[in-house]
Amino acid sequence: MANIRDIAKMAGVSVTTVSRVLNNHPYVSAEKVSAVIEAMKKYNYHRNINAVHLSKGKTFLVGVVVPFSNHPYFGLLLEGIATAALENNYKLVLIQTNYEEDKELEALKMLEDKQIDALIICSRICEWNLIEGCSANGPIVLCEDARDKRVSSTFIDHYKSFTMALNFLYKKGHTKIGYTIGRQSGTNSKQRDAAYKDFLKRHTFSYEPGYIFSGCFNFEDGDQVVEKLLQMKNRPTALLVTSDQVAAGIVTRCREQGILVPENLAIMSFDNQPISKVMHITTLEIPLVEVGKKLFGQAMKGEHVSHEEIPVRFIERQTV
Amino acid sequence: MANIRDIAKMAGVSVTTVSRVLNNHPYVSAEKVSAVIEAMKKYNYHRNINAVHLSKGKTFLVGVVVPFSNHPYFGLLLEGIATAALENNYKLVLIQTNYEEDKELEALKMLEDKQIDALIICSRICEWNLIEGCSANGPIVLCEDARDKRVSSTFIDHYKSFTMALNFLYKKGHTKIGYTIGRQSGTNSKQRDAAYKDFLKRHTFSYEPGYIFSGCFNFEDGDQVVEKLLQMKNRPTALLVTSDQVAAGIVTRCREQGILVPENLAIMSFDNQPISKVMHITTLEIPLVEVGKKLFGQAMKGEHVSHEEIPVRFIERQTV
DNA sequence: CTGTTAGCGCGTTCAC
DNA sequence: GTGAACGCGCTAACAG
């Protein structure tokens, strides 16, 4: 495997000159350029990018932590991040955690080891102090409200949007409202739960633990929700669903069971993914692609930490 | 940022000794080990992985080329690859192409540049000669039948499985059968189309261009299919659908339009994703996670090229 | 415009 | 057990 020195020798120039043509520097005579290019072709030369990385102290790699890569929510987020990365000539290292802390720590370690220039965490598990402790190693960006932390973030105000949704359902006459959520421990989930409890308190509605369905991520989880609903004697009349996929699953199963939507059960969802349009689901749009782009932008900002709130948009269709 | 030399100095040992404790080598006295560890802690030392990569000529990074990362098919494939990667202490570099050739070439370039140790292409766009030309730079693994090529592959015999599905529909009494497909130019798609045309020929059925729906990837594309179906005077009575998501979209829209499934339109799908179970869709299971694991395994095999066919499994439910 | 040379941070003989 | 010294391939002053 020929290296830059070999090429320099074969082309009768110095390594610097070779390096210059490699990087499209000006100030190299046309003849030498062609001589170098010739030699590179002849010896099938390819630059060793690791040497470049070492030399520059940069890898043009950004780590992205997601719990699952096969979920539309993270899929869209990834798409946004990937698009921005491409524009900036960066590559992405995907770190799928399945919500296991070890893997998230590994991602943090990659930043320490300088294997990646920055880290975007789409859904955090580990403690804040661990994150902040690593922030000296490079930019860390979160997709949750981190305004009181020393790392950048792009986020949705889930307290606000959940409250907005609850009020909308209330105005439509609903007083028995439940909600579905993915994992309950995340910051976003806690904000939502706080909004929910405050709503109940404001209207002096009683808290029904059975009205909260956790572990809801995918279409098939919506199926389970309806299953549980059928077992209940005092069912909610409306459901706030934190994912269009789950909402689609619920609507589908309701149709099978003869539960009329929205007459017997109103469904209000989040994200505004294509499936919600097809199934006429009323939803709160979260511009995930845009969020992804912003996240990447913040990752590029270096030391400078910033926080950006992304507004949601109400999309009324036929399930409320 | 302290480097190995600094640590050596601070601990009063040589860089070799530091390197040894870094890599858990034997033959280092306990005292020196602790001295080194102490120094590393004190100066918040972290090894620069790029230097390791350069020195070793390996990155423990494998590139994965996918057209989109937000599709369940590739999601599951990725999950399989990621799982295997984790077990082998490898990380993944995600290269999303959106089916643009440039991006695929970039991935090939990463292999040339030694930024990744191997490359897995989940859906190829560029010419075979380009792929084979790069195979000298490191293992390249494909997810399509590449038995006549000089790169490894794990694949489904789509000709066989499509034929199987068509025969099943035929036995159920269908003679007007159409199919949906993603992009038409891929190897897998061509195999399917060949199977389709051979089936028509065998039964002397005429070829109806309108029976083939391309560009079908997601749930919402199923919606479009039904839309087109409604415009046709001579509709197919059965549809082979190459993705559960699309099938789910079709079934959903059919219900809305009062098209009975399977009475008016039989749907036979592929993949056996969770959504197909919820919606009772008859499908041909493709064990994508397993495929992903095999792909990664082949990527690790180095020079040794191999080809592995993965069998599909017939899952009868209620849409045929 | 061009070449010399000193790093970048770590692994690894090979003597001691 | 230990360390000096060289090599990995490339970049970037600096000197011309």
XYZ file of C-alpha atoms (C1' of nucleotides) in Angstrom:
672
model
C 0.000 0.000 0.000
C 1.670 3.095 -1.244
C 1.842 6.079 1.065
C 2.311 9.750 0.463
C 6.078 9.429 0.596
C 6.129 6.803 -2.127
C 4.012 8.969 -4.349
C 6.254 11.945 -3.732
C 9.244 9.886 -4.716
C 7.626 8.449 -7.809
C 6.412 11.838 -8.952
C 9.718 13.453 -8.205
C 8.285 15.978 -5.775
C 8.089 16.486 -2.037
C 5.452 15.102 0.269
C 4.182 18.600 0.819
C 3.407 18.966 -2.830
C 1.560 15.696 -2.826
C -0.337 16.793 0.237
C -1.191 20.011 -1.547
C -2.712 18.347 -4.561
C -4.478 15.969 -2.203
C -6.146 18.910 -0.526
C -6.625 21.087 -3.572
C -4.290 23.744 -2.335
C -3.358 26.520 -4.692
C 0.202 27.336 -5.623
C 1.178 24.080 -7.277
C 2.319 24.094 -10.865
C 0.106 22.300 -13.309
C 2.867 19.925 -14.369
C 3.547 18.760 -10.855
C -0.108 18.333 -10.220
C -0.474 16.032 -13.167
C 2.707 14.196 -12.285
C 1.360 13.543 -8.821
C -2.035 12.502 -10.068
C -0.404 10.145 -12.500
C 1.670 8.546 -9.784
C -1.355 8.217 -7.535
C -3.242 6.423 -10.255
C -0.352 4.212 -11.153
C 0.164 2.999 -7.621
C -3.515 2.974 -6.739
C -2.834 5.395 -3.945
C -5.420 6.180 -1.315
C -4.911 8.511 1.540
C -5.167 6.965 4.963
C -7.819 8.989 6.635
C -6.743 7.933 10.108
C -3.457 9.659 9.669
C -5.369 12.742 8.658
C -7.568 12.460 11.691
C -4.613 12.056 13.974
C -2.817 14.930 12.428
C -5.795 17.235 12.480
C -7.219 16.088 15.762
C -10.608 15.797 14.131
C -12.559 12.941 12.620
C -15.534 14.554 10.912
C -17.617 11.969 12.669
C -20.553 12.756 14.922
C -22.063 10.148 17.205
C -25.832 9.805 17.403
C -27.392 7.980 20.310
C -30.851 6.536 19.766
C -32.707 3.880 21.742
C -33.964 2.126 18.606
C -33.209 2.860 15.031
C -36.292 1.162 13.671
C -38.855 3.589 14.993
C -40.309 6.325 12.794
C -39.790 8.977 15.437
C -36.068 8.403 15.587
C -36.040 7.626 11.909
C -37.171 11.120 11.067
C -34.884 12.667 13.621
C -32.013 10.723 12.092
C -33.005 11.864 8.670
C -32.763 15.466 9.754
C -29.429 14.925 11.429
C -28.094 12.962 8.464
C -29.153 15.653 6.025
C -27.376 18.364 7.961
C -24.349 16.121 8.425
C -24.098 15.554 4.735
C -24.170 19.251 3.978
C -21.289 19.749 6.358
C -19.281 16.827 5.122
C -19.702 14.906 8.315
C -20.469 11.258 8.803
C -22.633 9.752 11.512
C -21.808 6.962 13.908
C -24.989 5.299 15.017
C -25.126 4.157 18.602
C -28.246 2.187 19.369
C -28.769 1.762 23.074
C -32.037 -0.126 23.478
C -32.186 2.073 26.563
C -29.235 0.312 28.131
C -27.030 2.705 30.012
C -23.798 0.901 29.161
C -24.155 1.720 25.539
C -24.763 5.355 26.224
C -21.625 5.420 28.325
C -19.744 3.883 25.433
C -20.865 6.756 23.283
C -19.571 9.179 25.875
C -16.318 7.263 25.809
C -16.052 7.644 22.073
C -16.145 11.356 22.588
C -13.436 11.128 25.229
C -11.333 9.007 22.912
C -11.710 11.573 20.159
C -13.278 9.037 17.899
C -16.125 11.442 17.282
C -16.063 15.219 17.231
C -19.426 15.640 18.887
C -22.273 13.620 20.322
C -26.000 13.976 19.806
C -28.165 12.161 22.310
C -31.708 11.751 21.048
C -32.977 10.064 24.175
C -30.963 10.085 27.345
C -30.797 7.449 30.044
C -27.774 8.205 32.161
C -27.481 10.806 34.875
C -26.933 14.444 34.070
C -23.712 14.657 35.990
C -22.182 11.999 33.757
C -23.173 13.960 30.686
C -21.950 17.251 32.038
C -18.749 15.616 33.201
C -18.030 14.661 29.611
C -18.940 17.960 28.077
C -15.328 19.071 28.330
C -14.406 16.410 25.779
C -16.502 17.931 23.045
C -19.964 19.233 22.218
C -22.838 17.162 23.541
C -26.316 17.976 22.307
C -29.575 16.764 23.764
C -33.067 16.470 22.389
C -34.808 17.424 25.585
C -35.194 20.553 27.641
C -31.733 21.156 29.094
C -31.955 24.859 29.691
C -30.573 24.487 33.182
C -27.637 22.349 32.054
C -24.311 23.129 30.521
C -24.945 21.337 27.238
C -26.885 22.449 24.188
C -30.377 21.290 23.425
C -33.167 21.478 20.906
C -36.466 20.536 22.399
C -40.205 20.679 22.407
C -41.932 22.123 25.448
C -43.904 19.027 26.211
C -45.560 20.546 29.236
C -46.999 23.270 27.106
C -48.054 21.099 24.194
C -49.569 18.431 26.410
C -51.505 21.082 28.235
C -52.707 22.512 24.964
C -53.915 19.100 23.841
C -55.647 18.402 27.132
C -57.442 21.733 27.014
C -58.586 21.017 23.506
C -60.053 17.691 24.550
C -61.677 19.322 27.540
C -63.337 21.919 25.360
C -64.676 19.099 23.238
C -66.425 17.897 26.348
C -64.058 15.217 27.583
C -63.503 14.813 31.281
C -62.207 11.263 31.386
C -58.931 11.560 29.555
C -56.086 9.074 29.563
C -52.746 9.020 27.819
C -50.205 6.629 26.384
C -46.472 7.096 26.687
C -43.252 5.286 25.752
C -41.002 4.963 28.736
C -42.051 6.933 31.766
C -38.688 7.927 33.094
C -37.507 10.360 30.434
C -37.523 14.107 30.853
C -40.073 14.522 28.098
C -42.362 11.979 29.709
C -42.077 13.637 33.069
C -43.020 16.975 31.596
C -46.038 15.391 30.034
C -47.035 13.685 33.221
C -46.692 16.938 35.126
C -48.936 18.660 32.600
C -51.442 15.844 32.951
C -51.521 15.987 36.730
C -51.779 19.755 36.764
C -54.668 19.519 34.356
C -56.469 17.063 36.614
C -55.850 19.259 39.617
C -57.063 22.382 37.842
C -60.330 20.690 37.047
C -60.446 18.648 40.238
C -60.646 15.442 38.272
C -59.483 12.353 40.092
C -56.339 10.546 39.043
C -57.000 7.138 37.494
C -53.806 5.078 37.264
C -55.511 2.822 34.736
C -55.802 5.726 32.336
C -52.075 5.800 31.776
C -50.634 3.308 29.347
C -46.866 3.069 29.289
C -44.516 1.133 27.049
C -46.302 2.376 23.953
C -43.920 2.836 21.054
C -45.263 1.063 18.008
C -48.344 0.244 16.029
C -48.737 -3.080 17.779
C -48.650 -1.421 21.181
C -51.816 0.422 20.219
C -53.412 -2.958 19.875
C -52.587 -3.719 23.496
C -54.028 -0.438 24.651
C -57.408 -1.247 23.147
C -57.167 -4.700 24.657
C -56.797 -3.179 28.105
C -59.491 -0.621 27.401
C -61.933 -3.410 26.689
C -61.309 -4.871 30.133
C -62.116 -1.636 31.919
C -65.536 -0.804 33.300
C -64.957 2.933 33.556
C -63.195 3.756 30.327
C -61.697 7.090 29.347
C -63.514 8.854 26.537
C -60.376 10.380 25.101
C -56.756 9.383 24.783
C -53.696 11.491 24.271
C -51.253 9.335 22.354
C -47.619 10.335 22.163
C -46.926 8.659 18.852
C -48.815 8.469 15.577
C -47.914 4.818 15.166
C -49.535 3.900 18.443
C -52.545 6.037 17.567
C -52.859 4.238 14.240
C -52.776 0.919 16.031
C -55.468 2.079 18.417
C -57.721 3.394 15.681
C -57.304 0.221 13.684
C -58.170 -1.999 16.596
C -61.083 0.189 17.602
C -62.585 -0.244 14.156
C -62.309 -3.986 14.480
C -63.981 -3.912 17.862
C -66.721 -1.568 16.794
C -65.496 1.222 19.029
C -66.365 4.399 17.182
C -63.710 7.056 16.893
C -64.202 9.778 17.977
C -67.742 9.116 19.251
C -66.788 6.439 21.772
C -63.144 7.266 22.021
C -61.362 10.395 20.889
C -57.759 10.081 19.840
C -55.288 12.923 19.816
C -51.786 12.117 18.754
C -48.313 13.601 18.331
C -45.756 13.919 15.525
C -47.879 14.204 12.369
C -46.180 11.364 10.596
C -47.557 10.335 7.180
C -49.572 7.526 8.733
C -51.607 10.017 10.740
C -52.664 11.764 7.582
C -53.736 8.571 5.890
C -55.721 7.562 8.924
C -57.169 11.020 9.514
C -55.753 11.253 12.989
C -55.868 14.584 14.767
C -52.346 15.313 15.843
C -49.826 17.832 17.105
C -47.091 18.193 14.568
C -43.532 17.949 15.753
C -41.155 18.920 12.948
C -38.663 16.152 13.610
C -36.566 16.651 10.532
C -36.097 20.265 11.474
C -35.275 19.281 15.029
C -32.646 16.894 13.697
C -31.063 19.615 11.609
C -30.943 21.995 14.544
C -29.385 19.328 16.728
C -26.618 18.848 14.236
C -26.124 22.577 13.925
C -25.623 22.834 17.653
C -23.166 19.967 17.567
C -21.085 22.034 15.178
C -21.101 25.086 17.400
C -18.269 23.837 19.573
C -18.044 25.248 23.071
C -20.947 27.590 22.597
C -23.994 26.092 24.318
C -27.453 27.140 23.223
C -31.032 26.073 23.739
C -33.711 26.118 21.140
C -37.385 25.480 21.613
C -39.283 24.185 18.636
C -42.990 24.997 18.480
C -45.592 22.373 17.663
C -48.490 22.835 15.310
C -52.037 21.689 15.802
C -53.467 19.596 12.989
C -57.140 18.897 13.280
C -58.510 15.884 11.459
C -61.176 13.374 12.318
C -60.349 11.509 15.501
C -61.380 14.112 18.057
C -4.720 17.439 26.644
C -2.272 15.054 28.142
C -0.819 12.343 25.935
C 0.878 9.073 26.644
C 4.247 10.744 26.926
C 3.050 13.145 29.579
C 1.637 10.321 31.600
C 4.872 8.385 31.327
C 6.771 11.371 32.587
C 4.408 12.057 35.450
C 4.375 8.445 36.529
C 8.118 8.176 36.216
C 7.988 5.342 33.686
C 8.429 4.912 29.961
C 5.733 5.250 27.353
C 5.966 1.532 26.753
C 4.926 0.851 30.298
C 1.995 3.203 29.986
C 1.020 1.530 26.758
C 1.180 -1.820 28.515
C -1.166 -0.862 31.285
C -3.402 0.755 28.698
C -3.688 -2.558 26.907
C -3.639 -4.821 29.954
C -0.374 -6.393 29.048
C 1.268 -8.699 31.560
C 4.742 -8.114 32.883
C 4.266 -4.787 34.550
C 4.940 -4.455 38.260
C 1.951 -3.664 40.405
C 3.495 -0.453 41.715
C 4.076 0.951 38.266
C 0.619 0.000 37.207
C -0.909 1.973 40.032
C 1.448 4.862 39.472
C 0.365 5.029 35.866
C -3.297 4.735 36.699
C -2.934 7.475 39.246
C -1.289 9.766 36.740
C -3.965 9.021 34.166
C -6.678 9.965 36.604
C -4.891 13.041 37.785
C -4.437 14.440 34.323
C -7.769 13.186 33.034
C -5.942 11.237 30.399
C -7.778 9.644 27.504
C -6.145 7.724 24.760
C -6.530 9.159 21.300
C -8.178 6.398 19.386
C -7.115 7.824 16.059
C -3.507 7.268 16.902
C -4.400 3.689 17.735
C -6.200 3.332 14.445
C -3.308 4.734 12.531
C -0.843 2.564 14.320
C -2.875 -0.595 13.976
C -4.280 0.096 10.545
C -7.764 -0.752 11.785
C -10.699 1.310 12.975
C -13.232 -1.175 14.336
C -15.770 0.692 12.282
C -18.034 -0.910 9.707
C -19.959 1.160 7.199
C -23.601 0.376 6.515
C -25.257 1.706 3.392
C -29.031 2.066 3.461
C -31.310 4.106 1.217
C -33.431 5.341 4.127
C -32.976 4.794 7.792
C -36.566 5.494 8.687
C -38.096 2.454 7.105
C -38.953 -0.640 9.150
C -37.327 -2.974 6.648
C -33.946 -1.327 6.981
C -34.620 -0.651 10.621
C -34.778 -4.324 11.373
C -31.829 -5.084 9.169
C -29.871 -2.422 11.011
C -30.925 -3.856 14.308
C -29.479 -7.214 13.334
C -26.268 -5.673 12.090
C -25.967 -3.462 15.167
C -26.491 -6.386 17.500
C -23.752 -8.402 15.858
C -21.479 -5.370 15.750
C -21.888 -4.810 19.437
C -20.936 -8.367 20.235
C -17.762 -7.927 18.251
C -16.882 -4.560 19.680
C -17.435 -2.798 16.423
C -19.212 0.458 15.760
C -21.353 1.280 12.764
C -21.113 4.216 10.434
C -24.470 4.878 8.896
C -24.493 6.010 5.303
C -27.922 6.987 4.114
C -28.057 7.299 0.351
C -31.661 8.149 -0.511
C -30.738 6.047 -3.529
C -28.278 8.634 -4.760
C -25.254 7.027 -6.295
C -22.838 9.704 -5.075
C -23.402 8.766 -1.488
C -22.802 5.117 -2.186
C -19.555 6.017 -3.869
C -18.604 7.992 -0.810
C -19.081 4.883 1.249
C -16.813 2.994 -1.110
C -14.326 5.789 -0.685
C -14.437 5.456 3.062
C -13.342 1.890 2.618
C -10.521 2.964 0.334
C -9.470 5.581 2.829
C -9.390 2.982 5.588
C -11.928 4.880 7.584
C -13.951 1.713 7.889
C -12.762 -1.867 8.043
C -15.608 -3.254 5.984
C -18.719 -2.156 4.150
C -22.208 -3.607 4.196
C -24.483 -2.465 1.403
C -28.112 -3.141 2.197
C -29.416 -1.864 -1.096
C -27.103 -1.235 -3.970
C -27.384 1.384 -6.683
C -24.032 1.601 -8.377
C -22.629 -0.738 -10.983
C -21.138 -4.062 -10.057
C -17.781 -3.283 -11.548
C -17.405 -0.338 -9.179
C -18.150 -2.567 -6.233
C -15.836 -5.307 -7.354
C -13.153 -2.770 -8.116
C -13.210 -1.715 -4.492
C -13.285 -5.166 -3.020
C -9.504 -5.128 -2.790
C -9.758 -2.361 -0.204
C -11.632 -4.494 2.279
C -14.611 -6.782 2.690
C -17.790 -5.643 0.964
C -20.988 -7.478 1.775
C -24.247 -7.260 -0.121
C -27.819 -8.033 0.801
C -28.769 -9.407 -2.567
C -27.951 -12.460 -4.592
C -24.303 -11.980 -5.559
C -23.344 -15.573 -6.132
C -21.682 -14.747 -9.415
C -19.686 -11.862 -7.942
C -16.497 -11.651 -5.992
C -18.060 -10.187 -2.859
C -19.958 -11.889 -0.060
C -23.714 -11.827 0.216
C -26.631 -12.864 2.357
C -29.836 -12.919 0.419
C -33.344 -14.126 -0.078
C -34.142 -15.951 -3.274
C -36.821 -13.543 -4.355
C -37.544 -15.405 -7.549
C -38.395 -18.481 -5.574
C -40.418 -16.774 -2.883
C -42.330 -14.607 -5.339
C -43.143 -17.684 -7.366
C -44.298 -19.444 -4.249
C -46.587 -16.574 -3.367
C -47.983 -16.343 -6.883
C -48.727 -20.047 -6.940
C -50.496 -19.768 -3.642
C -52.719 -16.996 -4.947
C -53.367 -18.981 -8.108
C -54.487 -21.986 -6.130
C -56.864 -19.739 -4.260
C -58.456 -19.008 -7.592
C -56.816 -15.742 -8.556
C -55.904 -15.129 -12.153
C -55.702 -11.357 -12.144
C -52.761 -10.721 -9.896
C -50.790 -7.509 -9.543
C -47.895 -6.522 -7.394
C -46.374 -3.525 -5.655
C -42.672 -2.864 -5.446
C -40.292 -0.217 -4.130
C -37.850 0.801 -6.790
C -37.872 -1.318 -9.874
C -34.214 -1.288 -10.733
C -32.752 -3.317 -7.903
C -31.602 -6.911 -8.217
C -34.266 -8.102 -5.830
C -36.952 -6.293 -7.767
C -35.749 -7.731 -11.034
C -35.856 -11.235 -9.628
C -39.389 -10.622 -8.520
C -40.401 -9.219 -11.841
C -38.855 -12.186 -13.602
C -40.814 -14.526 -11.368
C -43.958 -12.557 -12.133
C -43.481 -12.643 -15.876
C -42.607 -16.320 -15.875
C -45.737 -16.982 -13.883
C -47.856 -15.113 -16.414
C -46.226 -16.980 -19.261
C -46.700 -20.342 -17.590
C -50.401 -19.701 -17.299
C -50.673 -17.729 -20.534
C -52.061 -14.742 -18.666
C -51.620 -11.434 -20.389
C -49.327 -8.792 -18.959
C -51.148 -5.755 -17.602
C -48.771 -2.840 -16.981
C -51.371 -1.257 -14.744
C -51.124 -4.174 -12.352
C -47.664 -3.168 -11.281
C -47.351 -0.409 -8.727
C -43.867 0.914 -8.163
C -42.509 3.403 -5.662
C -44.271 1.623 -2.804
C -42.280 1.822 0.398
C -44.476 3.071 3.204
C -47.920 2.912 4.720
C -49.024 6.012 2.860
C -47.987 4.527 -0.464
C -50.570 1.820 0.105
C -53.120 4.571 0.144
C -52.053 5.616 -3.327
C -52.308 2.090 -4.618
C -55.950 1.840 -3.613
C -56.519 5.236 -5.144
C -55.259 3.954 -8.469
C -57.135 0.729 -8.094
C -60.370 2.667 -7.792
C -59.728 4.311 -11.136
C -59.301 1.006 -12.952
C -62.098 -0.750 -14.772
C -60.432 -4.144 -14.857
C -58.982 -4.496 -11.400
C -56.714 -7.257 -10.169
C -58.307 -9.542 -7.597
C -55.093 -10.101 -5.694
C -51.994 -8.104 -4.917
C -48.553 -9.236 -3.948
C -47.131 -6.502 -1.758
C -43.428 -6.385 -1.047
C -43.701 -4.658 2.302
C -46.003 -5.095 5.276
C -46.288 -1.354 5.728
C -47.635 -0.881 2.250
C -49.971 -3.812 2.743
C -51.258 -2.278 5.951
C -51.924 0.969 4.124
C -53.781 -0.878 1.404
C -55.915 -2.854 3.831
C -56.735 0.274 5.805
C -57.807 2.199 2.753
C -59.781 -0.724 1.407
C -61.794 -0.820 4.593
C -62.583 2.842 4.235
C -63.677 2.352 0.653
C -65.720 -0.709 1.392
C -63.448 -2.974 -0.600
C -63.592 -6.306 1.165
C -60.325 -8.047 1.876
C -59.846 -10.792 0.821
C -63.214 -11.174 -0.961
C -62.750 -8.287 -3.378
C -59.016 -7.991 -3.110
C -56.603 -10.495 -1.671
C -53.402 -9.156 -0.132
C -50.261 -11.169 0.275
C -47.315 -9.393 1.801
C -43.656 -9.806 2.723
C -41.527 -9.432 5.865
C -43.877 -10.378 8.700
C -43.342 -7.209 10.645
C -45.430 -6.685 13.805
C -47.935 -4.565 11.931
C -48.840 -7.502 9.709
C -49.776 -9.537 12.737
C -51.970 -6.830 14.199
C -53.711 -6.383 10.896
C -53.986 -10.101 10.199
C -52.097 -9.821 6.938
C -50.984 -13.010 5.237
C -47.287 -12.657 4.662
C -44.010 -14.306 3.826
C -41.652 -13.913 6.719
C -38.167 -12.619 6.028
C -36.008 -12.912 9.141
C -34.369 -9.521 8.753
C -32.622 -9.443 12.081
C -30.993 -12.746 11.295
C -30.046 -11.503 7.851
C -28.431 -8.474 9.468
C -26.404 -10.635 11.795
C -25.187 -12.806 8.956
C -24.219 -9.771 6.940
C -22.062 -8.528 9.752
C -20.537 -11.951 10.204
C -19.504 -11.988 6.582
C -18.039 -8.519 6.911
C -15.752 -9.902 9.593
C -14.566 -12.794 7.460
C -11.986 -10.714 5.639
C -10.911 -11.945 2.243
C -13.033 -15.055 2.382
C -16.125 -14.497 0.261
C -19.241 -16.553 0.927
C -22.886 -16.566 -0.068
C -25.758 -17.463 2.144
C -29.358 -17.916 1.180
C -31.945 -17.284 3.863
C -35.230 -19.153 3.548
C -38.575 -17.411 3.941
C -41.508 -18.748 5.905
C -45.138 -18.678 4.901
C -47.493 -17.124 7.459
C -51.144 -17.548 6.636
C -53.567 -15.088 8.177
C -56.711 -13.462 6.891
C -56.021 -11.363 3.837
C -55.921 -14.088 1.196
C 5.653 28.028 -6.152
C 8.409 24.148 -3.558
C 10.836 21.298 -0.175
C 12.510 20.199 4.802
C 11.160 18.843 8.932
C 8.912 18.566 13.118
C 5.082 16.931 15.161
C 0.126 14.213 15.870
C -0.301 9.885 19.834
C 0.374 5.299 20.127
C 2.254 0.357 19.169
C 6.173 -2.387 18.959
C 10.528 -4.498 18.215
C 14.867 -5.104 20.377
C 18.254 -4.559 23.512
C 19.221 -4.213 28.594
C 10.330 -6.352 33.827
C 11.634 -2.124 31.427
C 12.792 1.587 28.205
C 14.789 3.935 23.923
C 13.751 4.542 19.427
C 11.498 3.927 15.279
C 7.311 3.600 12.354
C 2.265 4.411 11.089
C 0.753 8.361 7.046
C -0.217 12.889 6.879
C -0.328 18.100 7.919
C 1.582 22.470 8.589
C 4.792 25.788 9.813
C 9.000 27.551 8.112
C 12.539 28.477 4.997
C 13.646 29.257 0.679
